[in-house]
Amino acid sequence: MSLQSMTGFARHLRNSAGAQISWEIKSVNGKGLDVRFRLPTGFEAIEQKARTLFGQRFKRGNFQAALTVDRSAGSAKALINEPLLKELARIAAQLREDFALAPSTPEGLMALRGVLEAPQDVLTPEDQAEVEDAVLTVLDETLAQLERNRETEGKALGEILSVQIDAVELLTQQARRDPSRTLDAVRSRLAAQVTLLLDASPALDEARLHMEAAFLATKADIQEELDRLDMHVAAARTLLRDGNGVGRKLDFLTQEFNREANTLCSKANAASITSIGLDLKAVVDQLREQIQNLE
């Protein structure tokens, strides 16, 4: 499956079931799936089925969906309200007889309100059901278009994320190769720190001295943090390959990246490692910002 951005737009119009049907849909970032509809009067009954169509294609995002139905643009013809026309003709004839008025013309009678009924005013339940089915069909076509648009943006977003994940890997490799991590460099720093402990005033007792020395030795080792960073990089790349619906998992991974970067900075005994840790935090922040757009 393809990565999808949560931002997108689609508009689709089609003549069907004697009406011109148009859907316009916008989507933006969201923690869950939230759909807001703007429907013409008389189409409230389709909302639940419409929500189901959204759920079949999307997992996350805030959607605004607007429906327009213009039956006057369809192929159906206007109908004559014969009972009303007959009653108006009777009244016109009576007025002509009573007041010596000019005869009424067919055009004049047809122009009176209610004589001609537009298709939307005379839909049978069967006609309404046919239009509703067409509305849902056009909605599904619009959602397919929106899905394609979101996948196009998702592909571009995936390329950006890949570059940032590569940057995390590169910084991890730099930390592994840093001269401050050579055995001689670590021994030298530990020796200097232990000397400070031995010279402490008041003097530390033996148990406290051992505890402090063990703490310094543990802090000097960032191997575990670097190994976990490599694991997170591999996991992130797997998620990007898996595609759609991985935004939440990638967001969790950025938290793990950030935790390791913070630990790296706190354990660093060399300016070079601190610098790498700060660069790593900056890349992770950029990574997290981009992932917020991913479904």
PDB file of C-alpha atoms in Angstrom:
ATOM      1  CA  MET A   1       0.000   0.000   0.000  1.00  0.00           C
ATOM      2  CA  SER A   2       1.080   3.572  -0.614  1.00  0.00           C
ATOM      3  CA  LEU A   3       1.795   6.253   1.932  1.00  0.00           C
ATOM      4  CA  GLN A   4      -0.931   8.868   2.189  1.00  0.00           C
ATOM      5  CA  SER A   5      -0.759  12.471   3.270  1.00  0.00           C
ATOM      6  CA  MET A   6      -3.717  13.585   5.378  1.00  0.00           C
ATOM      7  CA  THR A   7      -4.067  16.795   3.382  1.00  0.00           C
ATOM      8  CA  GLY A   8      -5.930  16.671   0.102  1.00  0.00           C
ATOM      9  CA  PHE A   9      -8.749  18.026  -2.040  1.00  0.00           C
ATOM     10  CA  ALA A  10     -11.103  16.568  -4.645  1.00  0.00           C
ATOM     11  CA  ARG A  11     -14.087  17.816  -6.620  1.00  0.00           C
ATOM     12  CA  HIS A  12     -16.175  15.614  -8.886  1.00  0.00           C
ATOM     13  CA  LEU A  13     -19.337  16.345 -10.896  1.00  0.00           C
ATOM     14  CA  ARG A  14     -21.519  13.983 -12.887  1.00  0.00           C
ATOM     15  CA  ASN A  15     -24.994  13.942 -14.423  1.00  0.00           C
ATOM     16  CA  SER A  16     -26.888  10.908 -13.192  1.00  0.00           C
ATOM     17  CA  ALA A  17     -30.458   9.903 -12.311  1.00  0.00           C
ATOM     18  CA  GLY A  18     -31.826  13.068 -13.903  1.00  0.00           C
ATOM     19  CA  ALA A  19     -29.678  15.371 -11.766  1.00  0.00           C
ATOM     20  CA  GLN A  20     -26.319  17.115 -11.749  1.00  0.00           C
ATOM     21  CA  ILE A  21     -24.488  15.755  -8.703  1.00  0.00           C
ATOM     22  CA  SER A  22     -21.357  17.399  -7.318  1.00  0.00           C
ATOM     23  CA  TRP A  23     -19.164  16.532  -4.325  1.00  0.00           C
ATOM     24  CA  GLU A  24     -16.355  18.720  -2.974  1.00  0.00           C
ATOM     25  CA  ILE A  25     -14.133  17.195  -0.281  1.00  0.00           C
ATOM     26  CA  LYS A  26     -11.235  18.671   1.695  1.00  0.00           C
ATOM     27  CA  SER A  27      -9.054  16.792   4.175  1.00  0.00           C
ATOM     28  CA  VAL A  28      -6.512  17.990   6.745  1.00  0.00           C
ATOM     29  CA  ASN A  29      -4.541  16.456   9.610  1.00  0.00           C
ATOM     30  CA  GLY A  30      -6.442  14.716  12.382  1.00  0.00           C
ATOM     31  CA  LYS A  31      -5.789  12.207  15.157  1.00  0.00           C
ATOM     32  CA  GLY A  32      -8.743  10.070  14.088  1.00  0.00           C
ATOM     33  CA  LEU A  33     -11.317   9.917  11.303  1.00  0.00           C
ATOM     34  CA  ASP A  34     -13.713  12.864  11.516  1.00  0.00           C
ATOM     35  CA  VAL A  35     -16.122  13.671   8.669  1.00  0.00           C
ATOM     36  CA  ARG A  36     -18.360  16.751   8.558  1.00  0.00           C
ATOM     37  CA  PHE A  37     -21.088  16.831   5.903  1.00  0.00           C
ATOM     38  CA  ARG A  38     -22.948  19.705   4.266  1.00  0.00           C
ATOM     39  CA  LEU A  39     -25.980  18.125   2.598  1.00  0.00           C
ATOM     40  CA  PRO A  40     -29.003  19.583   0.793  1.00  0.00           C
ATOM     41  CA  THR A  41     -32.368  19.278   2.502  1.00  0.00           C
ATOM     42  CA  GLY A  42     -33.835  15.845   1.891  1.00  0.00           C
ATOM     43  CA  PHE A  43     -30.516  13.993   1.704  1.00  0.00           C
ATOM     44  CA  GLU A  44     -29.866  13.535   5.416  1.00  0.00           C
ATOM     45  CA  ALA A  45     -30.605   9.805   5.112  1.00  0.00           C
ATOM     46  CA  ILE A  46     -27.433   9.126   3.103  1.00  0.00           C
ATOM     47  CA  GLU A  47     -25.051  10.323   5.823  1.00  0.00           C
ATOM     48  CA  GLN A  48     -24.456   6.963   7.505  1.00  0.00           C
ATOM     49  CA  LYS A  49     -23.734   5.186   4.213  1.00  0.00           C
ATOM     50  CA  ALA A  50     -21.494   8.078   3.196  1.00  0.00           C
ATOM     51  CA  ARG A  51     -19.503   7.734   6.442  1.00  0.00           C
ATOM     52  CA  THR A  52     -19.042   4.045   5.695  1.00  0.00           C
ATOM     53  CA  LEU A  53     -17.529   4.911   2.302  1.00  0.00           C
ATOM     54  CA  PHE A  54     -15.041   7.261   4.001  1.00  0.00           C
ATOM     55  CA  GLY A  55     -14.096   4.552   6.513  1.00  0.00           C
ATOM     56  CA  GLN A  56     -13.425   2.056   3.733  1.00  0.00           C
ATOM     57  CA  ARG A  57     -10.743   4.284   2.214  1.00  0.00           C
ATOM     58  CA  PHE A  58      -9.265   6.359   5.041  1.00  0.00           C
ATOM     59  CA  LYS A  59      -8.077   5.775   8.604  1.00  0.00           C
ATOM     60  CA  ARG A  60      -7.238   9.290   9.774  1.00  0.00           C
ATOM     61  CA  GLY A  61      -7.948  12.902   8.888  1.00  0.00           C
ATOM     62  CA  ASN A  62     -10.515  15.661   9.299  1.00  0.00           C
ATOM     63  CA  PHE A  63     -12.800  15.837   6.267  1.00  0.00           C
ATOM     64  CA  GLN A  64     -15.247  18.475   5.027  1.00  0.00           C
ATOM     65  CA  ALA A  65     -17.656  17.061   2.417  1.00  0.00           C
ATOM     66  CA  ALA A  66     -20.168  19.261   0.571  1.00  0.00           C
ATOM     67  CA  LEU A  67     -22.876  17.856  -1.709  1.00  0.00           C
ATOM     68  CA  THR A  68     -24.775  19.780  -4.386  1.00  0.00           C
ATOM     69  CA  VAL A  69     -27.702  18.247  -6.283  1.00  0.00           C
ATOM     70  CA  ASP A  70     -29.272  20.206  -9.148  1.00  0.00           C
ATOM     71  CA  ARG A  71     -32.231  18.342 -10.597  1.00  0.00           C
ATOM     72  CA  SER A  72     -33.085  21.181 -12.988  1.00  0.00           C
ATOM     73  CA  ALA A  73     -29.852  20.352 -14.842  1.00  0.00           C
ATOM     74  CA  GLY A  74     -30.940  16.753 -15.381  1.00  0.00           C
ATOM     75  CA  SER A  75     -32.836  15.201 -18.234  1.00  0.00           C
ATOM     76  CA  ALA A  76     -36.211  15.033 -16.467  1.00  0.00           C
ATOM     77  CA  LYS A  77     -38.937  17.287 -17.829  1.00  0.00           C
ATOM     78  CA  ALA A  78     -41.119  19.652 -15.864  1.00  0.00           C
ATOM     79  CA  LEU A  79     -44.650  18.413 -15.170  1.00  0.00           C
ATOM     80  CA  ILE A  80     -47.995  20.220 -15.367  1.00  0.00           C
ATOM     81  CA  ASN A  81     -50.096  20.340 -12.237  1.00  0.00           C
ATOM     82  CA  GLU A  82     -53.342  19.554 -14.068  1.00  0.00           C
ATOM     83  CA  PRO A  83     -55.743  19.927 -11.118  1.00  0.00           C
ATOM     84  CA  LEU A  84     -54.358  23.383 -10.357  1.00  0.00           C
ATOM     85  CA  LEU A  85     -54.414  24.397 -14.037  1.00  0.00           C
ATOM     86  CA  LYS A  86     -58.069  23.359 -14.393  1.00  0.00           C
ATOM     87  CA  GLU A  87     -59.040  25.266 -11.276  1.00  0.00           C
ATOM     88  CA  LEU A  88     -57.215  28.396 -12.448  1.00  0.00           C
ATOM     89  CA  ALA A  89     -58.871  28.143 -15.886  1.00  0.00           C
ATOM     90  CA  ARG A  90     -62.271  27.861 -14.232  1.00  0.00           C
ATOM     91  CA  ILE A  91     -61.579  30.912 -12.076  1.00  0.00           C
ATOM     92  CA  ALA A  92     -60.297  32.865 -15.109  1.00  0.00           C
ATOM     93  CA  ALA A  93     -63.439  32.012 -17.090  1.00  0.00           C
ATOM     94  CA  GLN A  94     -65.636  33.079 -14.210  1.00  0.00           C
ATOM     95  CA  LEU A  95     -63.772  36.384 -13.858  1.00  0.00           C
ATOM     96  CA  ARG A  96     -64.023  37.004 -17.619  1.00  0.00           C
ATOM     97  CA  GLU A  97     -67.775  36.428 -17.483  1.00  0.00           C
ATOM     98  CA  ASP A  98     -68.317  38.538 -14.371  1.00  0.00           C
ATOM     99  CA  PHE A  99     -66.089  41.472 -15.277  1.00  0.00           C
ATOM    100  CA  ALA A 100     -65.904  41.331 -19.077  1.00  0.00           C
ATOM    101  CA  LEU A 101     -62.169  40.682 -19.025  1.00  0.00           C
ATOM    102  CA  ALA A 102     -60.068  39.619 -21.976  1.00  0.00           C
ATOM    103  CA  PRO A 103     -59.749  35.860 -22.404  1.00  0.00           C
ATOM    104  CA  SER A 104     -56.876  34.192 -20.561  1.00  0.00           C
ATOM    105  CA  THR A 105     -54.055  32.797 -22.686  1.00  0.00           C
ATOM    106  CA  PRO A 106     -52.440  29.393 -22.145  1.00  0.00           C
ATOM    107  CA  GLU A 107     -49.084  31.138 -21.689  1.00  0.00           C
ATOM    108  CA  GLY A 108     -50.528  33.344 -18.975  1.00  0.00           C
ATOM    109  CA  LEU A 109     -51.980  30.397 -17.090  1.00  0.00           C
ATOM    110  CA  MET A 110     -48.770  28.363 -17.403  1.00  0.00           C
ATOM    111  CA  ALA A 111     -46.783  31.240 -15.945  1.00  0.00           C
ATOM    112  CA  LEU A 112     -48.778  31.165 -12.722  1.00  0.00           C
ATOM    113  CA  ARG A 113     -46.932  29.781  -9.732  1.00  0.00           C
ATOM    114  CA  GLY A 114     -47.396  26.072  -9.147  1.00  0.00           C
ATOM    115  CA  VAL A 115     -48.758  25.181 -12.586  1.00  0.00           C
ATOM    116  CA  LEU A 116     -45.379  23.956 -13.825  1.00  0.00           C
ATOM    117  CA  GLU A 117     -43.654  21.715 -11.317  1.00  0.00           C
ATOM    118  CA  ALA A 118     -39.901  21.188 -11.556  1.00  0.00           C
ATOM    119  CA  PRO A 119     -38.679  17.583 -11.224  1.00  0.00           C
ATOM    120  CA  GLN A 120     -37.350  18.185  -7.704  1.00  0.00           C
ATOM    121  CA  ASP A 121     -40.831  19.094  -6.554  1.00  0.00           C
ATOM    122  CA  VAL A 122     -42.470  15.891  -7.743  1.00  0.00           C
ATOM    123  CA  LEU A 123     -39.955  13.122  -6.990  1.00  0.00           C
ATOM    124  CA  THR A 124     -41.533   9.827  -6.095  1.00  0.00           C
ATOM    125  CA  PRO A 125     -39.913   7.720  -3.352  1.00  0.00           C
ATOM    126  CA  GLU A 126     -38.473   5.533  -6.108  1.00  0.00           C
ATOM    127  CA  ASP A 127     -36.994   8.584  -7.860  1.00  0.00           C
ATOM    128  CA  GLN A 128     -35.497   9.823  -4.574  1.00  0.00           C
ATOM    129  CA  ALA A 129     -33.920   6.420  -3.916  1.00  0.00           C
ATOM    130  CA  GLU A 130     -32.423   6.438  -7.417  1.00  0.00           C
ATOM    131  CA  VAL A 131     -30.917   9.895  -6.879  1.00  0.00           C
ATOM    132  CA  GLU A 132     -29.537   8.886  -3.465  1.00  0.00           C
ATOM    133  CA  ASP A 133     -27.867   5.820  -4.992  1.00  0.00           C
ATOM    134  CA  ALA A 134     -26.339   8.055  -7.667  1.00  0.00           C
ATOM    135  CA  VAL A 135     -25.150  10.500  -4.989  1.00  0.00           C
ATOM    136  CA  LEU A 136     -23.327   7.693  -3.163  1.00  0.00           C
ATOM    137  CA  THR A 137     -21.804   6.427  -6.412  1.00  0.00           C
ATOM    138  CA  VAL A 138     -20.473   9.896  -7.235  1.00  0.00           C
ATOM    139  CA  LEU A 139     -19.184  10.183  -3.656  1.00  0.00           C
ATOM    140  CA  ASP A 140     -17.210   6.956  -4.031  1.00  0.00           C
ATOM    141  CA  GLU A 141     -15.719   8.258  -7.286  1.00  0.00           C
ATOM    142  CA  THR A 142     -14.777  11.512  -5.542  1.00  0.00           C
ATOM    143  CA  LEU A 143     -13.179   9.614  -2.660  1.00  0.00           C
ATOM    144  CA  ALA A 144     -11.134   7.579  -5.143  1.00  0.00           C
ATOM    145  CA  GLN A 145      -9.878  10.840  -6.639  1.00  0.00           C
ATOM    146  CA  LEU A 146      -9.080  12.200  -3.170  1.00  0.00           C
ATOM    147  CA  GLU A 147      -7.243   8.987  -2.314  1.00  0.00           C
ATOM    148  CA  ARG A 148      -5.081   9.324  -5.428  1.00  0.00           C
ATOM    149  CA  ASN A 149      -4.308  12.946  -4.556  1.00  0.00           C
ATOM    150  CA  ARG A 150      -3.357  12.018  -0.995  1.00  0.00           C
ATOM    151  CA  GLU A 151      -1.138   9.207  -2.276  1.00  0.00           C
ATOM    152  CA  THR A 152       0.656  11.629  -4.602  1.00  0.00           C
ATOM    153  CA  GLU A 153       1.388  13.924  -1.660  1.00  0.00           C
ATOM    154  CA  GLY A 154       2.230  10.896   0.477  1.00  0.00           C
ATOM    155  CA  LYS A 155       4.877   9.771  -2.005  1.00  0.00           C
ATOM    156  CA  ALA A 156       6.576  13.179  -1.858  1.00  0.00           C
ATOM    157  CA  LEU A 157       6.318  13.142   1.925  1.00  0.00           C
ATOM    158  CA  GLY A 158       7.847   9.666   2.062  1.00  0.00           C
ATOM    159  CA  GLU A 159      10.870  10.895   0.123  1.00  0.00           C
ATOM    160  CA  ILE A 160      11.367  13.711   2.636  1.00  0.00           C
ATOM    161  CA  LEU A 161      11.063  11.277   5.550  1.00  0.00           C
ATOM    162  CA  SER A 162      13.585   8.911   3.953  1.00  0.00           C
ATOM    163  CA  VAL A 163      16.132  11.723   3.711  1.00  0.00           C
ATOM    164  CA  GLN A 164      15.602  12.608   7.372  1.00  0.00           C
ATOM    165  CA  ILE A 165      15.890   8.986   8.494  1.00  0.00           C
ATOM    166  CA  ASP A 166      19.126   8.731   6.491  1.00  0.00           C
ATOM    167  CA  ALA A 167      20.341  11.785   8.414  1.00  0.00           C
ATOM    168  CA  VAL A 168      19.601  10.032  11.723  1.00  0.00           C
ATOM    169  CA  GLU A 169      21.595   7.014  10.557  1.00  0.00           C
ATOM    170  CA  LEU A 170      24.500   9.205   9.424  1.00  0.00           C
ATOM    171  CA  LEU A 171      24.666  11.004  12.783  1.00  0.00           C
ATOM    172  CA  THR A 172      24.565   7.652  14.590  1.00  0.00           C
ATOM    173  CA  GLN A 173      27.502   6.447  12.497  1.00  0.00           C
ATOM    174  CA  GLN A 174      29.405   9.664  13.241  1.00  0.00           C
ATOM    175  CA  ALA A 175      28.896   9.086  16.959  1.00  0.00           C
ATOM    176  CA  ARG A 176      30.174   5.508  16.640  1.00  0.00           C
ATOM    177  CA  ARG A 177      33.340   6.696  14.874  1.00  0.00           C
ATOM    178  CA  ASP A 178      33.946   9.697  17.105  1.00  0.00           C
ATOM    179  CA  PRO A 179      37.544   9.773  18.448  1.00  0.00           C
ATOM    180  CA  SER A 180      36.251  10.403  21.959  1.00  0.00           C
ATOM    181  CA  ARG A 181      34.920   6.819  22.000  1.00  0.00           C
ATOM    182  CA  THR A 182      38.313   5.115  21.534  1.00  0.00           C
ATOM    183  CA  LEU A 183      39.398   2.939  24.441  1.00  0.00           C
ATOM    184  CA  ASP A 184      42.331   5.179  25.277  1.00  0.00           C
ATOM    185  CA  ALA A 185      40.150   8.305  25.290  1.00  0.00           C
ATOM    186  CA  VAL A 186      37.561   6.687  27.563  1.00  0.00           C
ATOM    187  CA  ARG A 187      40.243   5.421  29.954  1.00  0.00           C
ATOM    188  CA  SER A 188      41.838   8.846  30.101  1.00  0.00           C
ATOM    189  CA  ARG A 189      38.540  10.558  30.969  1.00  0.00           C
ATOM    190  CA  LEU A 190      37.641   7.941  33.557  1.00  0.00           C
ATOM    191  CA  ALA A 191      41.071   8.210  35.157  1.00  0.00           C
ATOM    192  CA  ALA A 192      40.720  11.972  35.438  1.00  0.00           C
ATOM    193  CA  GLN A 193      37.235  11.666  36.917  1.00  0.00           C
ATOM    194  CA  VAL A 194      38.263   8.994  39.412  1.00  0.00           C
ATOM    195  CA  THR A 195      41.215  11.187  40.460  1.00  0.00           C
ATOM    196  CA  LEU A 196      38.735  13.959  41.254  1.00  0.00           C
ATOM    197  CA  LEU A 197      36.715  11.516  43.352  1.00  0.00           C
ATOM    198  CA  LEU A 198      39.812  10.424  45.263  1.00  0.00           C
ATOM    199  CA  ASP A 199      40.740  14.038  45.938  1.00  0.00           C
ATOM    200  CA  ALA A 200      37.228  14.956  47.079  1.00  0.00           C
ATOM    201  CA  SER A 201      36.908  16.738  50.409  1.00  0.00           C
ATOM    202  CA  PRO A 202      35.617  15.348  52.638  1.00  0.00           C
ATOM    203  CA  ALA A 203      36.935  12.022  51.427  1.00  0.00           C
ATOM    204  CA  LEU A 204      34.424   9.500  50.115  1.00  0.00           C
ATOM    205  CA  ASP A 205      34.126   6.168  51.879  1.00  0.00           C
ATOM    206  CA  GLU A 206      35.043   3.072  49.882  1.00  0.00           C
ATOM    207  CA  ALA A 207      31.454   2.030  49.111  1.00  0.00           C
ATOM    208  CA  ARG A 208      30.530   5.496  47.862  1.00  0.00           C
ATOM    209  CA  LEU A 209      33.741   5.649  45.821  1.00  0.00           C
ATOM    210  CA  HIS A 210      32.930   2.341  44.108  1.00  0.00           C
ATOM    211  CA  MET A 211      29.370   3.492  43.401  1.00  0.00           C
ATOM    212  CA  GLU A 212      30.498   6.786  41.857  1.00  0.00           C
ATOM    213  CA  ALA A 213      33.173   5.063  39.775  1.00  0.00           C
ATOM    214  CA  ALA A 214      30.633   2.534  38.477  1.00  0.00           C
ATOM    215  CA  PHE A 215      28.262   5.373  37.566  1.00  0.00           C
ATOM    216  CA  LEU A 216      31.016   7.164  35.638  1.00  0.00           C
ATOM    217  CA  ALA A 217      31.868   3.964  33.766  1.00  0.00           C
ATOM    218  CA  THR A 218      28.213   3.421  32.815  1.00  0.00           C
ATOM    219  CA  LYS A 219      27.802   7.011  31.691  1.00  0.00           C
ATOM    220  CA  ALA A 220      30.921   6.755  29.545  1.00  0.00           C
ATOM    221  CA  ASP A 221      29.311   3.996  27.445  1.00  0.00           C
ATOM    222  CA  ILE A 222      26.775   5.123  24.788  1.00  0.00           C
ATOM    223  CA  GLN A 223      26.839   1.847  22.882  1.00  0.00           C
ATOM    224  CA  GLU A 224      23.292   0.879  23.905  1.00  0.00           C
ATOM    225  CA  GLU A 225      21.885   4.206  22.743  1.00  0.00           C
ATOM    226  CA  LEU A 226      23.609   3.886  19.383  1.00  0.00           C
ATOM    227  CA  ASP A 227      22.375   0.304  18.955  1.00  0.00           C
ATOM    228  CA  ARG A 228      18.802   1.354  19.724  1.00  0.00           C
ATOM    229  CA  LEU A 229      19.051   4.228  17.249  1.00  0.00           C
ATOM    230  CA  ASP A 230      20.070   1.740  14.558  1.00  0.00           C
ATOM    231  CA  MET A 231      17.090  -0.453  15.471  1.00  0.00           C
ATOM    232  CA  HIS A 232      14.698   2.504  15.258  1.00  0.00           C
ATOM    233  CA  VAL A 233      16.124   3.520  11.868  1.00  0.00           C
ATOM    234  CA  ALA A 234      15.517   0.002  10.536  1.00  0.00           C
ATOM    235  CA  ALA A 235      11.975  -0.018  11.955  1.00  0.00           C
ATOM    236  CA  ALA A 236      11.194   3.376  10.404  1.00  0.00           C
ATOM    237  CA  ARG A 237      12.358   2.227   6.977  1.00  0.00           C
ATOM    238  CA  THR A 238      10.207  -0.897   7.236  1.00  0.00           C
ATOM    239  CA  LEU A 239       7.156   1.226   8.060  1.00  0.00           C
ATOM    240  CA  LEU A 240       7.807   3.511   5.097  1.00  0.00           C
ATOM    241  CA  ARG A 241       7.943   0.464   2.835  1.00  0.00           C
ATOM    242  CA  ASP A 242       4.742  -0.950   4.331  1.00  0.00           C
ATOM    243  CA  GLY A 243       2.897   2.185   3.258  1.00  0.00           C
ATOM    244  CA  ASN A 244      -0.561   3.403   4.208  1.00  0.00           C
ATOM    245  CA  GLY A 245      -1.724   3.850   7.790  1.00  0.00           C
ATOM    246  CA  VAL A 246       1.697   3.937   9.500  1.00  0.00           C
ATOM    247  CA  GLY A 247       1.616   7.548  10.691  1.00  0.00           C
ATOM    248  CA  ARG A 248       0.871   6.689  14.336  1.00  0.00           C
ATOM    249  CA  LYS A 249       3.659   4.089  14.484  1.00  0.00           C
ATOM    250  CA  LEU A 250       6.166   6.491  12.949  1.00  0.00           C
ATOM    251  CA  ASP A 251       5.093   9.162  15.411  1.00  0.00           C
ATOM    252  CA  PHE A 252       5.840   6.729  18.247  1.00  0.00           C
ATOM    253  CA  LEU A 253       9.265   6.020  16.743  1.00  0.00           C
ATOM    254  CA  THR A 254      10.100   9.730  16.724  1.00  0.00           C
ATOM    255  CA  GLN A 255       9.517   9.714  20.479  1.00  0.00           C
ATOM    256  CA  GLU A 256      12.001   6.863  20.772  1.00  0.00           C
ATOM    257  CA  PHE A 257      14.498   8.702  18.562  1.00  0.00           C
ATOM    258  CA  ASN A 258      14.146  11.763  20.766  1.00  0.00           C
ATOM    259  CA  ARG A 259      14.629   9.735  23.950  1.00  0.00           C
ATOM    260  CA  GLU A 260      17.902   8.276  22.672  1.00  0.00           C
ATOM    261  CA  ALA A 261      19.097  11.702  21.509  1.00  0.00           C
ATOM    262  CA  ASN A 262      18.408  13.167  24.955  1.00  0.00           C
ATOM    263  CA  THR A 263      20.247  10.305  26.647  1.00  0.00           C
ATOM    264  CA  LEU A 264      23.152  10.739  24.261  1.00  0.00           C
ATOM    265  CA  CYS A 265      23.451  14.399  25.231  1.00  0.00           C
ATOM    266  CA  SER A 266      23.181  13.706  28.958  1.00  0.00           C
ATOM    267  CA  LYS A 267      25.816  10.950  28.884  1.00  0.00           C
ATOM    268  CA  ALA A 268      28.228  12.748  26.572  1.00  0.00           C
ATOM    269  CA  ASN A 269      31.650  13.422  28.068  1.00  0.00           C
ATOM    270  CA  ALA A 270      32.962  15.065  24.923  1.00  0.00           C
ATOM    271  CA  ALA A 271      31.862  18.194  23.093  1.00  0.00           C
ATOM    272  CA  SER A 272      31.820  16.288  19.805  1.00  0.00           C
ATOM    273  CA  ILE A 273      29.231  13.784  21.099  1.00  0.00           C
ATOM    274  CA  THR A 274      27.132  16.595  22.566  1.00  0.00           C
ATOM    275  CA  SER A 275      27.177  18.324  19.182  1.00  0.00           C
ATOM    276  CA  ILE A 276      26.056  15.137  17.433  1.00  0.00           C
ATOM    277  CA  GLY A 277      23.286  14.680  19.992  1.00  0.00           C
ATOM    278  CA  LEU A 278      22.000  18.218  19.422  1.00  0.00           C
ATOM    279  CA  ASP A 279      22.078  17.734  15.648  1.00  0.00           C
ATOM    280  CA  LEU A 280      20.182  14.496  16.135  1.00  0.00           C
ATOM    281  CA  LYS A 281      17.495  16.251  18.178  1.00  0.00           C
ATOM    282  CA  ALA A 282      17.076  18.863  15.437  1.00  0.00           C
ATOM    283  CA  VAL A 283      16.612  16.182  12.763  1.00  0.00           C
ATOM    284  CA  VAL A 284      14.133  14.289  14.943  1.00  0.00           C
ATOM    285  CA  ASP A 285      12.091  17.479  15.437  1.00  0.00           C
ATOM    286  CA  GLN A 286      11.916  17.923  11.658  1.00  0.00           C
ATOM    287  CA  LEU A 287      10.981  14.269  11.268  1.00  0.00           C
ATOM    288  CA  ARG A 288       8.163  14.556  13.795  1.00  0.00           C
ATOM    289  CA  GLU A 289       6.803  17.684  12.113  1.00  0.00           C
ATOM    290  CA  GLN A 290       6.565  15.924   8.744  1.00  0.00           C
ATOM    291  CA  ILE A 291       5.040  12.772  10.206  1.00  0.00           C
ATOM    292  CA  GLN A 292       2.110  14.806  11.555  1.00  0.00           C
ATOM    293  CA  ASN A 293       0.946  15.076   7.920  1.00  0.00           C
ATOM    294  CA  LEU A 294       1.047  11.310   7.366  1.00  0.00           C
ATOM    295  CA  GLU A 295      -2.004   9.069   7.700  1.00  0.00           C
TER     296      GLU A 295
END
